[in-house]
Amino acid sequence: MMPYINRLKANPLRLLLYLEWILFIISILGQFRFPNMPFPPIKVPPLFPVVKPDLSLESFLLAIAFLGLGIYQPNDKHWQNIVYIGLGFILIGLTGISSETNLRFFLPLLLIMVIRGCLTFKLFGSFIVAGISLSWILASLYLVVKNSFSNLNVEQVPAIITPGIKPEIIYQLYSNKEELKALIINMAINITILFCLITVFVFILVNALMSEYRSRQKLGTVNQQLREYALLIEDRAMLQERNRIAREIHDSLGHSLTAQNIQLANALLYLRSNLDRSESFLAEAKKLSSHALQDVRHSVATLRADPLRGKSLKVAIAELVKDLEYRTEISFHYQTDIPDRLSNEITSTVYRIVQEALTNMIKHSQATEVQISLQLVINYLEVQVKDNGTGFDPQENTTGFGIQGMRERTTALGGKFKLVSLPGKGCHIIATIPLVDKL
């Protein structure tokens, strides 16, 4: 029962589903005959002692199956949508075969098919479904009219022509068969026009709702793409800023060279008169030179180069794990089965995700064991980092511990990010990144 309730809640257009249910109820109620039905200007005597449905149990069960079919939403696969619509028409046909149902039963069900056609297909496909429904009604009306013409002297007149009224009353209003035939034809034409008008109204209404729904979906997709583009632009802006800072650091080398130049000048000044003092100035100049050169190289490498510094992803993470093992008492288990040839975008993102995850675990989880796995699954790179630490409730820490940053890095590459954690149960991070066109 719960899967059906969840499926119902997930229906994006529940209003149309409720409309289907209302039409279904109208269809079922149309199969009951009620006593003492007034028909002005003639007061009709009781025609039936009890309320009795014209629908058999088999037809009712088939109708319920037809109604339940509406809970399942169609998808983007064209052949499945065709089967979905075809099955709906088949259930309507089987319902009519299993019982002598009339047009009061078929009309609401065929309107439901028009709604489902608009939900399933685009404009051309929904036109076809509406055309099939209209053709069904026209064919049914033709058979009803033909049957009425051949059974004018029989006690029973089809319910769609004279609903709940005995033929004797009709004969009181129309004295001959030609007038009765004219009545039947006029009512059939009126029913056809009414059904066409209702179909056009439902068709326009449902297509308007679907157009609005698809527009909202596209808007959501565009907003998501804009967020991803904004993240990429932010990363590029950060990279440009790092390069600018790197140039400034590089230019600041002039200050160190100036200080070194002063020390060298002092050394030259005391070179003949005080050799020991000159030697101390030279030693200080060499020390300044080495220190400045080391700082510049480290800063430039940190800001301008990629975090892997030209290494492969497997090697870079292995060195990261080795460094953390040396500085902590945590036991790391590292497994990988990925190709060496990956794009810089993917390698940098994966390295940052693993680095952030391990940093957070060391700071907050109090874990004693951490498992790191990088696996190639079909066309996806699956990154998993799992620990046996204290864990936490993700609902209470939606943006903390760098989670948002890892999620944004993953989604920027079209991947999926998942975090599983419970208090006392550790933390498990899974990032799945597509590799198509990115190797």
Tab-separated table of C-alpha atoms in Angstrom:
chain	number	residue	atom	x	y	z
A	1	MET	CA	0.000	0.000	0.000
A	2	MET	CA	2.798	2.442	0.876
A	3	PRO	CA	4.423	2.289	-2.603
A	4	TYR	CA	1.089	3.281	-4.147
A	5	ILE	CA	0.665	6.140	-1.660
A	6	ASN	CA	4.205	7.340	-2.362
A	7	ARG	CA	3.582	7.098	-6.094
A	8	LEU	CA	0.403	9.137	-5.647
A	9	LYS	CA	2.259	11.791	-3.644
A	10	ALA	CA	4.977	11.920	-6.307
A	11	ASN	CA	2.430	12.643	-9.047
A	12	PRO	CA	3.275	16.162	-10.269
A	13	LEU	CA	-0.286	16.807	-11.510
A	14	ARG	CA	-2.505	15.302	-8.865
A	15	LEU	CA	-5.344	17.624	-9.899
A	16	LEU	CA	-5.697	15.734	-13.173
A	17	LEU	CA	-5.571	12.422	-11.331
A	18	TYR	CA	-8.414	13.576	-9.096
A	19	LEU	CA	-10.313	14.628	-12.226
A	20	GLU	CA	-9.909	11.078	-13.538
A	21	TRP	CA	-11.398	9.712	-10.333
A	22	ILE	CA	-14.376	12.072	-10.574
A	23	LEU	CA	-15.054	11.017	-14.166
A	24	PHE	CA	-14.760	7.373	-13.124
A	25	ILE	CA	-17.324	7.868	-10.347
A	26	ILE	CA	-19.665	9.554	-12.832
A	27	SER	CA	-19.214	6.604	-15.183
A	28	ILE	CA	-20.094	4.085	-12.458
A	29	LEU	CA	-23.063	6.077	-11.155
A	30	GLY	CA	-24.396	6.274	-14.685
A	31	GLN	CA	-24.956	2.521	-14.598
A	32	PHE	CA	-27.556	2.711	-11.812
A	33	ARG	CA	-31.262	3.154	-12.462
A	34	PHE	CA	-33.213	5.155	-9.955
A	35	PRO	CA	-36.968	4.763	-9.328
A	36	ASN	CA	-39.510	7.580	-9.627
A	37	MET	CA	-37.375	9.534	-12.070
A	38	PRO	CA	-39.347	12.640	-13.213
A	39	PHE	CA	-39.444	13.405	-16.899
A	40	PRO	CA	-41.397	16.624	-17.542
A	41	PRO	CA	-44.085	17.131	-18.646
A	42	ILE	CA	-45.042	13.507	-17.947
A	43	LYS	CA	-44.835	12.002	-14.474
A	44	VAL	CA	-43.226	8.619	-14.957
A	45	PRO	CA	-44.393	5.795	-12.698
A	46	PRO	CA	-41.813	3.659	-10.903
A	47	LEU	CA	-40.010	1.660	-13.561
A	48	PHE	CA	-37.782	-0.424	-11.312
A	49	PRO	CA	-38.547	-1.607	-7.775
A	50	VAL	CA	-34.897	-1.347	-6.667
A	51	VAL	CA	-31.748	0.435	-7.759
A	52	LYS	CA	-29.965	-2.024	-10.001
A	53	PRO	CA	-26.647	-1.500	-11.778
A	54	ASP	CA	-26.209	-2.452	-15.431
A	55	LEU	CA	-22.499	-3.167	-14.798
A	56	SER	CA	-21.385	-6.734	-14.131
A	57	LEU	CA	-18.792	-7.651	-11.522
A	58	GLU	CA	-16.227	-8.489	-14.217
A	59	SER	CA	-16.729	-5.120	-15.888
A	60	PHE	CA	-16.453	-3.347	-12.550
A	61	LEU	CA	-13.132	-5.066	-11.764
A	62	LEU	CA	-11.808	-4.185	-15.216
A	63	ALA	CA	-12.885	-0.593	-14.642
A	64	ILE	CA	-11.030	-0.552	-11.309
A	65	ALA	CA	-7.922	-1.862	-13.108
A	66	PHE	CA	-8.337	0.939	-15.646
A	67	LEU	CA	-8.526	3.481	-12.818
A	68	GLY	CA	-5.430	2.030	-11.107
A	69	LEU	CA	-3.512	2.375	-14.358
A	70	GLY	CA	-3.645	6.146	-13.898
A	71	ILE	CA	-1.451	5.990	-10.793
A	72	TYR	CA	1.530	4.877	-12.894
A	73	GLN	CA	3.082	7.849	-14.595
A	74	PRO	CA	4.458	7.488	-18.142
A	75	ASN	CA	8.147	8.096	-18.793
A	76	ASP	CA	10.303	9.312	-21.651
A	77	LYS	CA	10.412	5.936	-23.423
A	78	HIS	CA	8.133	6.202	-26.458
A	79	TRP	CA	7.246	2.526	-26.769
A	80	GLN	CA	6.289	2.279	-23.086
A	81	ASN	CA	3.968	5.256	-23.489
A	82	ILE	CA	2.296	3.596	-26.476
A	83	VAL	CA	1.791	0.403	-24.451
A	84	TYR	CA	0.435	2.482	-21.553
A	85	ILE	CA	-2.210	4.190	-23.720
A	86	GLY	CA	-2.997	1.010	-25.647
A	87	LEU	CA	-3.580	-0.896	-22.420
A	88	GLY	CA	-6.066	1.775	-21.327
A	89	PHE	CA	-8.110	1.396	-24.517
A	90	ILE	CA	-7.937	-2.403	-24.225
A	91	LEU	CA	-9.324	-2.300	-20.677
A	92	ILE	CA	-12.211	-0.090	-21.842
A	93	GLY	CA	-12.940	-2.510	-24.671
A	94	LEU	CA	-12.826	-5.548	-22.384
A	95	THR	CA	-15.174	-3.782	-19.986
A	96	GLY	CA	-17.676	-3.306	-22.790
A	97	ILE	CA	-17.332	-6.896	-23.989
A	98	SER	CA	-17.818	-8.443	-20.545
A	99	SER	CA	-21.058	-6.535	-19.943
A	100	GLU	CA	-23.711	-4.757	-21.977
A	101	THR	CA	-22.523	-1.322	-20.968
A	102	ASN	CA	-23.798	1.836	-22.660
A	103	LEU	CA	-22.443	5.197	-23.668
A	104	ARG	CA	-23.032	6.670	-20.216
A	105	PHE	CA	-20.251	4.344	-19.113
A	106	PHE	CA	-17.877	4.922	-22.034
A	107	LEU	CA	-18.067	8.713	-22.237
A	108	PRO	CA	-16.228	9.513	-18.949
A	109	LEU	CA	-13.665	6.741	-19.502
A	110	LEU	CA	-12.810	8.024	-22.977
A	111	LEU	CA	-12.433	11.525	-21.550
A	112	ILE	CA	-9.965	10.022	-19.084
A	113	MET	CA	-8.038	8.607	-22.058
A	114	VAL	CA	-7.912	12.105	-23.576
A	115	ILE	CA	-6.376	13.372	-20.316
A	116	ARG	CA	-3.835	10.539	-20.233
A	117	GLY	CA	-2.937	11.142	-23.859
A	118	CYS	CA	-2.102	14.768	-23.084
A	119	LEU	CA	-0.037	13.673	-20.067
A	120	THR	CA	1.830	10.994	-22.011
A	121	PHE	CA	2.527	12.492	-25.434
A	122	LYS	CA	3.233	15.869	-26.884
A	123	LEU	CA	0.748	17.728	-29.085
A	124	PHE	CA	0.727	15.349	-32.071
A	125	GLY	CA	0.415	12.209	-29.957
A	126	SER	CA	-2.328	13.719	-27.804
A	127	PHE	CA	-4.239	14.620	-30.991
A	128	ILE	CA	-4.118	10.959	-32.020
A	129	VAL	CA	-5.417	9.760	-28.639
A	130	ALA	CA	-8.232	12.333	-28.730
A	131	GLY	CA	-9.071	11.253	-32.277
A	132	ILE	CA	-9.255	7.600	-31.221
A	133	SER	CA	-11.577	8.493	-28.343
A	134	LEU	CA	-13.825	10.552	-30.607
A	135	SER	CA	-13.880	7.793	-33.225
A	136	TRP	CA	-14.820	5.317	-30.494
A	137	ILE	CA	-17.794	7.462	-29.480
A	138	LEU	CA	-18.922	7.939	-33.082
A	139	ALA	CA	-18.719	4.210	-33.753
A	140	SER	CA	-20.611	3.432	-30.552
A	141	LEU	CA	-23.302	5.982	-31.406
A	142	TYR	CA	-23.650	4.524	-34.870
A	143	LEU	CA	-24.175	1.050	-33.424
A	144	VAL	CA	-26.670	2.383	-30.874
A	145	VAL	CA	-28.665	4.242	-33.523
A	146	LYS	CA	-28.586	1.259	-35.846
A	147	ASN	CA	-29.736	-1.039	-33.050
A	148	SER	CA	-32.490	1.423	-32.120
A	149	PHE	CA	-33.817	1.504	-35.676
A	150	SER	CA	-33.995	-2.272	-35.825
A	151	ASN	CA	-35.679	-2.617	-32.417
A	152	LEU	CA	-38.299	0.125	-32.382
A	153	ASN	CA	-41.061	-2.385	-31.638
A	154	VAL	CA	-39.165	-4.083	-28.844
A	155	GLU	CA	-39.806	-3.310	-25.177
A	156	GLN	CA	-36.292	-2.078	-24.507
A	157	VAL	CA	-34.841	1.058	-26.064
A	158	PRO	CA	-31.092	1.693	-25.537
A	159	ALA	CA	-30.521	3.616	-22.344
A	160	ILE	CA	-28.465	6.346	-24.008
A	161	ILE	CA	-31.448	7.301	-26.173
A	162	THR	CA	-34.222	6.942	-23.586
A	163	PRO	CA	-32.509	6.655	-20.192
A	164	GLY	CA	-34.827	4.902	-17.745
A	165	ILE	CA	-38.045	5.493	-19.733
A	166	LYS	CA	-40.269	2.764	-21.171
A	167	PRO	CA	-40.989	2.754	-24.927
A	168	GLU	CA	-44.724	3.336	-24.295
A	169	ILE	CA	-43.984	6.841	-23.013
A	170	ILE	CA	-41.899	7.597	-26.093
A	171	TYR	CA	-44.734	6.404	-28.307
A	172	GLN	CA	-47.073	8.800	-26.490
A	173	LEU	CA	-44.855	11.671	-27.582
A	174	TYR	CA	-44.153	10.465	-31.105
A	175	SER	CA	-46.932	8.753	-33.024
A	176	ASN	CA	-44.937	6.995	-35.729
A	177	LYS	CA	-41.558	5.401	-36.319
A	178	GLU	CA	-40.237	8.227	-38.485
A	179	GLU	CA	-40.662	10.753	-35.681
A	180	LEU	CA	-39.020	8.327	-33.266
A	181	LYS	CA	-36.096	7.862	-35.663
A	182	ALA	CA	-35.742	11.629	-35.915
A	183	LEU	CA	-35.658	11.824	-32.112
A	184	ILE	CA	-32.954	9.178	-31.942
A	185	ILE	CA	-30.838	10.868	-34.623
A	186	ASN	CA	-31.174	14.294	-33.000
A	187	MET	CA	-30.151	12.933	-29.603
A	188	ALA	CA	-27.182	11.134	-31.160
A	189	ILE	CA	-26.095	14.358	-32.873
A	190	ASN	CA	-26.480	16.299	-29.628
A	191	ILE	CA	-24.420	13.724	-27.747
A	192	THR	CA	-21.721	13.886	-30.436
A	193	ILE	CA	-21.567	17.690	-30.327
A	194	LEU	CA	-21.537	17.703	-26.529
A	195	PHE	CA	-18.733	15.132	-26.376
A	196	CYS	CA	-16.707	17.063	-28.966
A	197	LEU	CA	-17.075	20.291	-26.987
A	198	ILE	CA	-16.107	18.584	-23.728
A	199	THR	CA	-13.162	16.885	-25.445
A	200	VAL	CA	-11.909	20.187	-26.872
A	201	PHE	CA	-12.243	21.847	-23.461
A	202	VAL	CA	-10.432	19.017	-21.664
A	203	PHE	CA	-7.780	18.900	-24.404
A	204	ILE	CA	-7.041	22.628	-24.132
A	205	LEU	CA	-7.125	22.588	-20.321
A	206	VAL	CA	-4.806	19.607	-19.886
A	207	ASN	CA	-2.361	20.824	-22.537
A	208	ALA	CA	-2.257	24.225	-20.844
A	209	LEU	CA	-1.497	22.561	-17.499
A	210	MET	CA	1.153	20.337	-19.088
A	211	SER	CA	2.728	23.312	-20.858
A	212	GLU	CA	2.924	25.177	-17.558
A	213	TYR	CA	4.342	22.081	-15.817
A	214	ARG	CA	6.988	21.518	-18.508
A	215	SER	CA	7.911	25.200	-18.336
A	216	ARG	CA	8.451	24.911	-14.581
A	217	GLN	CA	10.581	21.810	-15.144
A	218	LYS	CA	12.694	23.616	-17.735
A	219	LEU	CA	13.001	26.588	-15.402
A	220	GLY	CA	14.224	24.306	-12.627
A	221	THR	CA	16.740	22.707	-15.002
A	222	VAL	CA	17.963	26.104	-16.178
A	223	ASN	CA	18.324	27.296	-12.588
A	224	GLN	CA	20.356	24.206	-11.736
A	225	GLN	CA	22.579	24.793	-14.771
A	226	LEU	CA	23.005	28.421	-13.762
A	227	ARG	CA	24.102	27.328	-10.293
A	228	GLU	CA	26.605	24.923	-11.822
A	229	TYR	CA	27.873	27.573	-14.237
A	230	ALA	CA	28.162	30.020	-11.350
A	231	LEU	CA	30.273	27.488	-9.452
A	232	LEU	CA	32.530	26.960	-12.471
A	233	ILE	CA	32.862	30.699	-12.961
A	234	GLU	CA	33.679	31.059	-9.287
A	235	ASP	CA	36.392	28.409	-9.587
A	236	ARG	CA	37.839	30.143	-12.636
A	237	ALA	CA	37.712	33.490	-10.888
A	238	MET	CA	39.517	31.961	-7.928
A	239	LEU	CA	42.126	30.534	-10.289
A	240	GLN	CA	42.650	33.933	-11.902
A	241	GLU	CA	42.934	35.540	-8.499
A	242	ARG	CA	45.484	32.942	-7.435
A	243	ASN	CA	47.530	33.659	-10.541
A	244	ARG	CA	47.372	37.367	-9.789
A	245	ILE	CA	48.526	36.772	-6.215
A	246	ALA	CA	51.257	34.496	-7.538
A	247	ARG	CA	52.505	37.293	-9.759
A	248	GLU	CA	52.473	39.669	-6.817
A	249	ILE	CA	54.437	37.201	-4.695
A	250	HIS	CA	56.843	36.750	-7.535
A	251	ASP	CA	57.256	40.489	-7.843
A	252	SER	CA	57.773	40.787	-4.107
A	253	LEU	CA	61.013	38.910	-4.624
A	254	GLY	CA	62.465	42.350	-5.320
A	255	HIS	CA	62.227	43.177	-1.627
A	256	SER	CA	64.262	40.128	-0.672
A	257	LEU	CA	66.780	40.876	-3.383
A	258	THR	CA	67.116	44.428	-2.087
A	259	ALA	CA	67.863	43.178	1.422
A	260	GLN	CA	70.307	40.699	-0.003
A	261	ASN	CA	71.968	43.442	-2.024
A	262	ILE	CA	72.486	45.480	1.164
A	263	GLN	CA	74.122	42.533	2.882
A	264	LEU	CA	76.399	41.952	-0.095
A	265	ALA	CA	77.357	45.631	-0.181
A	266	ASN	CA	78.282	45.504	3.511
A	267	ALA	CA	80.316	42.383	2.885
A	268	LEU	CA	82.249	44.148	0.126
A	269	LEU	CA	82.751	47.141	2.386
A	270	TYR	CA	84.409	45.084	5.129
A	271	LEU	CA	86.086	42.599	2.824
A	272	ARG	CA	89.594	44.112	3.190
A	273	SER	CA	89.397	45.678	6.640
A	274	ASN	CA	87.380	43.072	8.609
A	275	LEU	CA	87.210	39.685	6.976
A	276	ASP	CA	85.238	38.051	9.773
A	277	ARG	CA	82.527	40.675	9.645
A	278	SER	CA	82.408	40.510	5.867
A	279	GLU	CA	81.964	36.760	6.098
A	280	SER	CA	79.016	37.187	8.480
A	281	PHE	CA	77.340	39.561	5.995
A	282	LEU	CA	77.870	37.034	3.210
A	283	ALA	CA	76.384	34.253	5.341
A	284	GLU	CA	73.351	36.406	6.117
A	285	ALA	CA	72.950	37.258	2.421
A	286	LYS	CA	73.057	33.580	1.507
A	287	LYS	CA	70.524	32.802	4.221
A	288	LEU	CA	68.178	35.521	2.944
A	289	SER	CA	68.570	34.275	-0.593
A	290	SER	CA	67.765	30.671	0.292
A	291	HIS	CA	64.820	31.620	2.475
A	292	ALA	CA	63.317	33.985	-0.104
A	293	LEU	CA	63.760	31.483	-2.907
A	294	GLN	CA	62.101	28.743	-0.865
A	295	ASP	CA	59.151	30.963	0.044
A	296	VAL	CA	58.625	32.097	-3.528
A	297	ARG	CA	58.759	28.581	-4.934
A	298	HIS	CA	56.347	27.266	-2.323
A	299	SER	CA	53.873	30.126	-2.743
A	300	VAL	CA	53.919	30.058	-6.520
A	301	ALA	CA	53.539	26.285	-6.592
A	302	THR	CA	50.649	26.404	-4.132
A	303	LEU	CA	48.743	29.167	-5.901
A	304	ARG	CA	49.404	28.517	-9.568
A	305	ALA	CA	49.767	24.781	-9.925
A	306	ASP	CA	47.053	22.159	-9.588
A	307	PRO	CA	46.775	20.496	-6.154
A	308	LEU	CA	48.211	17.261	-7.551
A	309	ARG	CA	51.357	19.054	-8.822
A	310	GLY	CA	51.502	16.971	-11.979
A	311	LYS	CA	50.995	13.622	-10.256
A	312	SER	CA	48.318	11.103	-11.137
A	313	LEU	CA	45.202	10.964	-8.991
A	314	LYS	CA	46.114	7.551	-7.550
A	315	VAL	CA	49.596	8.670	-6.550
A	316	ALA	CA	48.446	12.018	-5.131
A	317	ILE	CA	45.815	10.434	-2.896
A	318	ALA	CA	48.267	7.713	-1.844
A	319	GLU	CA	50.741	10.382	-0.742
A	320	LEU	CA	47.953	12.253	1.048
A	321	VAL	CA	47.005	9.084	2.924
A	322	LYS	CA	50.634	8.371	3.773
A	323	ASP	CA	51.096	11.893	5.142
A	324	LEU	CA	47.942	11.610	7.276
A	325	GLU	CA	49.025	8.218	8.599
A	326	TYR	CA	52.331	9.772	9.651
A	327	ARG	CA	50.661	12.693	11.443
A	328	THR	CA	47.757	10.773	13.051
A	329	GLU	CA	47.075	7.430	14.671
A	330	ILE	CA	44.265	6.552	12.232
A	331	SER	CA	44.445	3.357	10.193
A	332	PHE	CA	43.769	4.083	6.496
A	333	HIS	CA	42.696	1.487	3.899
A	334	TYR	CA	43.082	2.791	0.362
A	335	GLN	CA	41.764	0.893	-2.687
A	336	THR	CA	41.662	2.155	-6.248
A	337	ASP	CA	40.867	0.809	-9.687
A	338	ILE	CA	40.802	3.850	-11.939
A	339	PRO	CA	42.617	4.712	-15.169
A	340	ASP	CA	45.673	6.935	-15.093
A	341	ARG	CA	44.312	9.111	-17.901
A	342	LEU	CA	41.668	11.406	-16.447
A	343	SER	CA	40.925	15.044	-17.181
A	344	ASN	CA	42.481	17.673	-14.943
A	345	GLU	CA	38.986	18.838	-14.011
A	346	ILE	CA	38.020	15.410	-12.643
A	347	THR	CA	41.331	14.678	-10.921
A	348	SER	CA	41.375	18.063	-9.190
A	349	THR	CA	37.732	17.718	-8.080
A	350	VAL	CA	38.136	14.165	-6.778
A	351	TYR	CA	41.339	15.057	-4.947
A	352	ARG	CA	39.674	18.039	-3.275
A	353	ILE	CA	36.651	15.923	-2.274
A	354	VAL	CA	38.840	13.223	-0.712
A	355	GLN	CA	41.062	15.824	0.929
A	356	GLU	CA	38.071	17.665	2.420
A	357	ALA	CA	36.419	14.434	3.571
A	358	LEU	CA	39.586	13.180	5.280
A	359	THR	CA	40.249	16.559	6.877
A	360	ASN	CA	36.739	16.696	8.309
A	361	MET	CA	36.953	13.124	9.591
A	362	ILE	CA	40.246	13.792	11.334
A	363	LYS	CA	38.927	16.981	12.930
A	364	HIS	CA	35.460	15.873	13.990
A	365	SER	CA	34.796	12.125	13.767
A	366	GLN	CA	37.305	10.722	16.298
A	367	ALA	CA	37.626	7.751	13.957
A	368	THR	CA	40.261	5.051	14.309
A	369	GLU	CA	39.770	3.522	10.864
A	370	VAL	CA	39.053	5.117	7.486
A	371	GLN	CA	38.349	3.382	4.176
A	372	ILE	CA	38.973	5.157	0.865
A	373	SER	CA	37.814	3.649	-2.408
A	374	LEU	CA	38.084	4.935	-5.981
A	375	GLN	CA	36.387	2.571	-8.423
A	376	LEU	CA	35.404	2.739	-12.087
A	377	VAL	CA	31.766	1.634	-12.438
A	378	ILE	CA	30.742	1.482	-16.117
A	379	ASN	CA	31.143	5.135	-17.208
A	380	TYR	CA	31.236	6.590	-13.709
A	381	LEU	CA	33.969	7.242	-11.179
A	382	GLU	CA	32.716	6.276	-7.734
A	383	VAL	CA	34.507	7.861	-4.775
A	384	GLN	CA	33.782	6.507	-1.302
A	385	VAL	CA	35.203	7.648	2.027
A	386	LYS	CA	33.963	5.831	5.127
A	387	ASP	CA	34.972	6.002	8.788
A	388	ASN	CA	33.984	4.354	12.072
A	389	GLY	CA	33.755	7.606	14.011
A	390	THR	CA	31.044	9.268	16.042
A	391	GLY	CA	28.909	10.245	13.071
A	392	PHE	CA	26.243	12.949	13.072
A	393	ASP	CA	22.736	13.751	11.873
A	394	PRO	CA	22.920	15.159	8.302
A	395	GLN	CA	19.584	16.936	8.799
A	396	GLU	CA	21.147	19.037	11.535
A	397	ASN	CA	24.411	19.653	9.668
A	398	THR	CA	23.279	20.349	6.109
A	399	THR	CA	25.944	22.943	5.396
A	400	GLY	CA	28.616	22.196	7.983
A	401	PHE	CA	31.902	20.372	7.768
A	402	GLY	CA	32.463	21.282	4.120
A	403	ILE	CA	29.561	19.100	2.969
A	404	GLN	CA	28.135	21.830	0.768
A	405	GLY	CA	31.477	22.370	-0.930
A	406	MET	CA	31.879	18.671	-1.732
A	407	ARG	CA	28.309	18.497	-3.030
A	408	GLU	CA	28.763	21.545	-5.244
A	409	ARG	CA	32.032	20.235	-6.678
A	410	THR	CA	30.320	16.946	-7.539
A	411	THR	CA	27.208	18.458	-9.117
A	412	ALA	CA	29.321	20.909	-11.124
A	413	LEU	CA	30.617	17.891	-13.067
A	414	GLY	CA	27.129	16.413	-13.455
A	415	GLY	CA	27.621	13.881	-10.662
A	416	LYS	CA	25.658	12.828	-7.612
A	417	PHE	CA	26.694	13.313	-4.002
A	418	LYS	CA	25.377	11.210	-1.122
A	419	LEU	CA	26.135	11.345	2.586
A	420	VAL	CA	25.042	8.617	4.991
A	421	SER	CA	25.647	9.150	8.689
A	422	LEU	CA	24.026	8.498	12.038
A	423	PRO	CA	25.173	9.427	15.538
A	424	GLY	CA	27.495	6.674	16.722
A	425	LYS	CA	27.476	4.930	13.322
A	426	GLY	CA	30.255	6.755	11.515
A	427	CYS	CA	30.062	8.646	8.243
A	428	HIS	CA	29.950	7.395	4.649
A	429	ILE	CA	30.476	9.777	1.722
A	430	ILE	CA	29.734	8.643	-1.849
A	431	ALA	CA	30.421	10.830	-4.896
A	432	THR	CA	29.567	9.496	-8.355
A	433	ILE	CA	31.032	11.465	-11.268
A	434	PRO	CA	30.326	10.660	-14.951
A	435	LEU	CA	33.366	10.068	-17.136
A	436	VAL	CA	31.682	10.352	-20.551
A	437	ASP	CA	33.522	12.860	-22.744
A	438	LYS	CA	35.778	13.739	-19.788
A	439	LEU	CA	38.555	11.204	-20.076
